[in-house]
Coordinates of C-alpha atoms in Angstrom, one line a residue:
X1 CA 9.1 19.7 -8.3
X2 CA 9.6 23.1 -6.6
X3 CA 12.0 23.3 -3.9
X4 CA 9.4 25.2 -1.9
X5 CA 7.0 22.2 -2.0
X6 CA 5.6 21.4 1.3
X7 CA 6.8 18.1 3.1
X8 CA 4.9 14.9 3.1
X9 CA 3.6 16.6 6.8
X10 CA 2.7 19.8 5.1
X11 CA 0.8 18.0 2.3
X12 CA -1.3 15.9 4.9
X13 CA -1.9 19.0 6.9
X14 CA -3.7 20.4 3.8
X15 CA -6.4 18.1 4.2
X16 CA -6.3 17.8 7.9
X17 CA -10.0 19.4 8.4
X18 CA -11.4 16.7 5.4
X19 CA -9.5 13.6 7.3
X20 CA -11.2 14.7 10.5
X21 CA -14.6 14.6 8.7
X22 CA -13.1 10.9 7.5
X23 CA -12.4 9.6 10.9
X24 CA -16.1 10.6 11.9
X25 CA -17.4 8.4 9.0
X26 CA -14.8 5.5 10.3
X27 CA -16.0 5.9 13.7
X28 CA -19.8 5.7 13.1
X29 CA -19.3 3.0 10.5
X30 CA -17.3 0.6 13.0
X31 CA -20.6 0.5 15.4
X32 CA -21.7 -3.3 15.5
X33 CA -23.4 -5.2 17.7
X34 CA -20.5 -7.6 18.3
X35 CA -18.3 -5.9 20.7
X36 CA -15.3 -7.8 19.4
X37 CA -15.6 -6.5 15.7
X38 CA -15.2 -2.9 17.2
X39 CA -12.4 -3.7 19.2
X40 CA -10.4 -5.7 16.6
X41 CA -11.2 -3.0 13.9
X42 CA -10.4 0.1 16.0
X43 CA -6.8 -1.8 17.4
X44 CA -5.6 -1.6 13.5
X45 CA -7.2 1.4 12.2
X46 CA -6.1 3.5 15.0
X47 CA -2.7 1.9 15.3
X48 CA -1.0 4.7 13.1
X49 CA 0.1 5.6 9.8
X50 CA -0.3 8.6 7.4
X51 CA -3.4 6.8 5.9
X52 CA -2.1 7.5 2.4
X53 CA -5.0 6.0 0.6
X54 CA -7.7 7.9 1.8
X55 CA -5.3 10.9 1.9
X56 CA -4.6 10.6 -1.9
X57 CA -8.5 10.4 -2.7
X58 CA -8.5 14.0 -0.8
X59 CA -6.0 15.2 -2.3
X60 CA -6.8 14.3 -5.6
X61 CA -10.3 15.7 -5.0
X62 CA -8.8 19.1 -4.2
X63 CA -6.5 19.1 -7.2
X64 CA -9.5 18.8 -9.3
X65 CA -11.4 21.4 -7.2
X66 CA -13.9 18.7 -6.3
X67 CA -16.3 19.3 -3.2
X68 CA -18.4 16.3 -3.6
X69 CA -19.3 15.3 0.0
X70 CA -19.3 11.5 -0.9
X71 CA -15.7 11.8 -0.8
X72 CA -15.5 11.4 3.0
X73 CA -17.5 8.3 2.8
X74 CA -15.4 6.9 0.1
X75 CA -12.1 7.9 1.9
X76 CA -13.3 5.5 4.6
X77 CA -14.5 2.8 2.1
X78 CA -10.7 2.9 0.8
X79 CA -9.4 3.0 4.5
X80 CA -11.7 -0.3 5.1
X81 CA -10.5 -2.1 2.2
X82 CA -7.0 -1.5 3.2
X83 CA -7.7 -2.5 6.8
X84 CA -9.2 -5.5 5.9
X85 CA -5.9 -6.8 3.6
X86 CA -3.9 -5.8 6.6
X87 CA -5.7 -8.1 8.8
X88 CA -5.8 -11.0 6.4
X89 CA -2.3 -10.6 5.4
X90 CA -1.1 -10.7 8.9
X91 CA -2.6 -13.9 9.3
X92 CA -1.6 -15.3 6.2
X93 CA 2.2 -14.0 6.7
X94 CA 2.0 -15.1 10.4
X95 CA 3.4 -11.5 11.3
X96 CA 3.5 -10.3 14.9
X97 CA 4.3 -6.8 14.5
X98 CA 3.0 -3.8 12.6
X99 CA 3.4 -0.1 13.0
X100 CA 5.7 -0.7 16.0
X101 CA 3.2 -2.9 17.8
X102 CA 1.7 -6.6 17.9
X103 CA -0.5 -7.1 15.2
X104 CA -4.3 -8.2 15.7
X105 CA -3.9 -11.5 15.1
X106 CA -1.0 -11.6 17.7
X107 CA -3.3 -9.8 20.0
X108 CA -6.8 -11.3 19.5
X109 CA -5.9 -14.4 17.4
X110 CA -6.4 -15.6 13.9
X111 CA -9.8 -16.3 13.6
X112 CA -11.1 -12.9 15.1
X113 CA -8.8 -11.1 12.7
X114 CA -9.9 -13.2 9.6
X115 CA -13.5 -12.6 10.2
X116 CA -13.3 -8.8 11.2
X117 CA -11.5 -8.4 7.9
X118 CA -14.6 -10.1 6.4
X119 CA -16.6 -7.5 8.2
X120 CA -14.8 -4.7 6.9
X121 CA -15.0 -5.8 3.3
X122 CA -18.8 -6.4 3.9
X123 CA -19.2 -2.9 5.4
X124 CA -17.1 -1.1 2.8
X125 CA -19.5 -2.6 0.3
X126 CA -22.7 -1.4 2.2
X127 CA -21.3 2.1 2.1
X128 CA -20.0 2.1 -1.6
X129 CA -23.7 0.9 -2.5
X130 CA -25.0 4.2 -0.7
X131 CA -23.2 6.3 -3.2
X132 CA -26.1 5.3 -6.0
X133 CA -23.2 5.6 -8.5
X134 CA -22.9 2.3 -10.7
X135 CA -19.1 3.6 -11.9
X136 CA -18.0 4.2 -8.0
X137 CA -19.0 0.6 -7.2
X138 CA -17.4 -0.6 -10.2
X139 CA -14.1 0.7 -9.6
X140 CA -14.1 -0.5 -5.8
X141 CA -15.6 -3.8 -6.8
X142 CA -13.1 -4.4 -9.3
X143 CA -10.4 -3.1 -7.2
X144 CA -11.1 -5.7 -4.4
X145 CA -11.0 -8.6 -6.9
X146 CA -7.8 -7.6 -8.1
X147 CA -6.3 -7.2 -4.9
X148 CA -7.3 -10.5 -4.0
X149 CA -6.0 -11.9 -7.1
X150 CA -2.8 -10.1 -6.3
X151 CA -2.9 -11.7 -2.6
X152 CA -3.3 -15.3 -4.3
X153 CA -0.6 -14.7 -6.8
X154 CA 1.8 -13.3 -4.1
X155 CA 1.4 -16.8 -2.0
X156 CA 1.8 -18.8 -5.1
X157 CA 5.0 -17.3 -5.8
X158 CA 6.5 -17.6 -2.2
X159 CA 9.9 -19.6 -1.9
X160 CA 10.0 -19.1 -5.7
X161 CA 13.9 -17.9 -6.2
X162 CA 13.2 -17.8 -10.1
X163 CA 10.9 -15.1 -9.8
X164 CA 11.1 -12.5 -12.7
X165 CA 11.0 -8.7 -12.1
X166 CA 7.9 -8.3 -14.4
X167 CA 6.2 -11.1 -12.3
X168 CA 6.9 -9.0 -9.1
X169 CA 5.9 -6.0 -10.4
X170 CA 2.7 -7.6 -11.6
X171 CA 1.9 -8.8 -8.1
X172 CA 2.6 -5.5 -6.4
X173 CA 0.4 -3.5 -9.0
X174 CA -2.4 -6.0 -8.2
X175 CA -1.8 -6.0 -4.5
X176 CA -0.8 -2.7 -3.3
X177 CA -1.0 -0.2 -6.2
X178 CA -4.5 -0.9 -7.3
X179 CA -6.0 0.6 -4.2
X180 CA -3.9 3.5 -4.7
X181 CA -5.1 3.7 -8.2
X182 CA -8.8 3.3 -7.2
X183 CA -8.3 6.0 -4.5
X184 CA -7.2 8.7 -7.4
X185 CA -9.5 7.3 -10.1
X186 CA -12.6 7.8 -7.4
X187 CA -11.7 11.5 -6.8
X188 CA -11.6 12.2 -10.9
X189 CA -15.4 10.4 -11.0
X190 CA -16.6 12.5 -8.0
X191 CA -15.1 15.7 -10.0
X192 CA -17.1 14.6 -13.0
X193 CA -13.3 14.8 -15.0
X194 CA -13.2 13.4 -18.7
X195 CA -11.8 10.2 -19.6
X196 CA -8.4 11.5 -20.4
X197 CA -8.0 13.2 -17.0
X198 CA -9.6 10.2 -14.9
X199 CA -7.0 8.2 -16.7
X200 CA -4.1 10.4 -15.9
X201 CA -5.3 10.4 -12.0
X202 CA -5.5 6.7 -12.4
X203 CA -1.9 6.5 -13.7
X204 CA -0.5 8.5 -11.0
X205 CA -2.3 6.3 -8.1
X206 CA -0.8 3.4 -9.7
X207 CA 2.8 4.6 -10.4
X208 CA 2.7 6.1 -6.6
X209 CA 1.6 2.8 -5.0
X210 CA 4.0 0.7 -7.0
X211 CA 7.0 3.2 -5.6
X212 CA 5.6 2.9 -2.2
X213 CA 5.7 -0.9 -2.3
X214 CA 9.3 -1.5 -4.2
X215 CA 10.6 1.0 -1.2
X216 CA 8.8 -0.9 1.5
X217 CA 10.1 -4.1 0.1
X218 CA 13.7 -2.4 -0.2
X219 CA 13.4 -1.4 3.8
X220 CA 13.3 -4.7 4.6
X221 CA 17.0 -5.0 3.6
X222 CA 18.1 -1.6 4.9
X223 CA 16.2 -0.5 7.9
X224 CA 15.4 -1.2 11.4
X225 CA 12.9 -2.2 13.6
X226 CA 12.1 1.1 15.2
X227 CA 12.1 2.9 11.8
X228 CA 10.0 0.4 10.0
X229 CA 7.6 -0.6 13.1
X230 CA 7.8 -4.6 11.6
X231 CA 10.3 -7.3 12.1
X232 CA 13.5 -6.8 9.8
X233 CA 13.8 -10.0 7.8
X234 CA 9.8 -10.9 7.5
X235 CA 10.3 -11.1 3.8
X236 CA 13.1 -13.4 3.8
X237 CA 11.3 -15.7 6.3
X238 CA 8.1 -15.6 4.3
X239 CA 10.0 -16.6 1.4
X240 CA 9.0 -13.5 -0.4
X241 CA 11.4 -12.7 -3.7
X242 CA 11.3 -8.9 -3.7
X243 CA 12.9 -6.4 -6.0
X244 CA 16.1 -6.4 -4.1
X245 CA 16.7 -10.3 -4.3
X246 CA 15.9 -10.4 -7.8
X247 CA 18.5 -7.8 -8.8
X248 CA 20.8 -9.4 -6.3
X249 CA 20.3 -12.9 -7.9
X250 CA 20.8 -11.4 -11.4
X251 CA 24.1 -9.8 -10.4
X252 CA 25.5 -12.4 -8.1
X253 CA 28.2 -14.8 -8.9
X254 CA 27.4 -18.5 -9.0
X255 CA 28.1 -19.0 -4.9
X256 CA 26.1 -15.9 -3.9
X257 CA 22.9 -17.2 -6.1
X258 CA 23.0 -20.6 -4.5
X259 CA 22.8 -19.2 -1.1
X260 CA 20.3 -16.8 -2.0
X261 CA 18.3 -19.7 -3.5
X262 CA 18.6 -21.8 -0.8
X263 CA 17.4 -18.9 2.0
X264 CA 14.3 -18.2 -0.6
X265 CA 13.4 -21.8 -0.9
X266 CA 13.8 -22.5 3.2
X267 CA 12.5 -19.1 4.6
X268 CA 16.0 -19.0 6.4
X269 CA 15.9 -15.6 7.9
X270 CA 18.5 -16.4 10.1
X271 CA 21.0 -15.7 7.2
X272 CA 19.5 -12.2 6.9
X273 CA 23.1 -10.7 7.1
X274 CA 24.6 -12.8 4.6
X275 CA 21.8 -11.8 2.3
X276 CA 22.2 -8.3 3.1
X277 CA 26.1 -8.5 2.3
X278 CA 25.0 -9.9 -1.2
X279 CA 22.4 -7.2 -1.8
X280 CA 24.8 -4.7 -0.9
X281 CA 27.8 -6.0 -2.8
X282 CA 25.8 -6.3 -6.0
X283 CA 24.7 -2.7 -5.5
X284 CA 20.9 -4.2 -5.7
X285 CA 19.7 -1.5 -3.2
X286 CA 20.5 1.4 -5.6
X287 CA 19.0 -0.4 -8.2
X288 CA 15.6 -0.8 -6.5
X289 CA 15.9 2.7 -5.5
X290 CA 16.2 3.6 -9.0
X291 CA 13.3 1.7 -10.1
X292 CA 11.3 3.1 -7.5
X293 CA 12.0 6.7 -8.7
X294 CA 11.3 5.9 -12.3
X295 CA 7.7 4.8 -10.9
X296 CA 7.9 8.3 -8.8
X297 CA 8.5 10.1 -12.1
X298 CA 6.0 8.6 -13.9
X299 CA 3.4 9.6 -11.1
X300 CA 4.8 13.4 -11.4
X301 CA 4.6 12.9 -15.2
X302 CA 0.7 11.6 -15.2
X303 CA -0.6 14.6 -13.4
X304 CA 1.9 17.4 -14.6
X305 CA -1.0 18.9 -16.9
X306 CA -3.3 19.5 -13.8
X307 CA -4.2 22.6 -13.0
X308 CA -1.6 23.8 -10.7
X309 CA -2.9 24.7 -7.0
X310 CA -1.8 23.9 -3.7
X311 CA -3.2 20.3 -3.8
X312 CA -1.5 19.3 -6.8
X313 CA 1.8 20.4 -5.5
X314 CA 1.4 18.3 -2.5
X315 CA 0.7 15.3 -4.8
X316 CA 3.8 16.2 -6.5
X317 CA 5.6 16.1 -3.2
X318 CA 4.3 12.9 -2.1
X319 CA 6.2 11.1 -4.9
X320 CA 9.4 12.9 -4.1
X321 CA 8.8 11.9 -0.3
X322 CA 8.4 8.3 -1.2
X323 CA 12.2 8.1 -2.3
X324 CA 13.5 9.2 1.4
X325 CA 10.8 7.1 3.0
X326 CA 12.1 5.3 6.1
X327 CA 8.7 4.2 7.7

């Protein structure tokens, strides 16, 4: 990656005009005769964030020199699917803070959050059908199904202190990376790329999404609420065995392992300080960041043969910027 590569902000500025078109689609397709639907959906969609998944679809389209107008509709579809998962996740996790403000379930209640999430899923499927492209529908339908499976598997894995690194990675590749992968693959499909290029784009998205989630999980033990926009220790309270804890468990002495096991099995978030001490003592955070770096490098390698242009450079920089991500 060149030293002159643009920052993440500059990379997103590259597609600013395209994102405005996506925003128009989102605003139009949130329309509902039921006012609460629009209220809840807008509350979370307009809460901020870089909208990395639709941005990835647009940047990859640019890298492949695709100007198909359907990319705006599909970018909105991706954002709707993502937003639906957030609404459902926050209910399942009993979360109270996201992106620095109250979650939708905290503000509107669990029933409204679940049902509006359902609305967004169904609206997304209406929109993908409108593309008239069976391949597009297959990619998004498969991705949505895999995401749902990942959510259920994560629920099964809660409070399991024996969770392995491969099992952890399988969940985040389903739950998080799959929509990144689908976003990048959709751009290749719209561009009419051959199977090899499509697969490389998908590999980029999968690796980028995996690195993104690994770093996000690390921040639960190496951040603060102002930087993250969520409550520190939420993963611990929910009994989630994420990579920093998995590595710490592998490296800890018997006494430390016993404490970690008890904390995960009980969801004892009040023990966060002691857990952070163990994570630091075992250098699990450095190992976690190294794992994320390896995924980011996989993303870079996947698109190394794409034609060089400003969009390709922005995609490379996105991978690099994940490793210094604080929010």
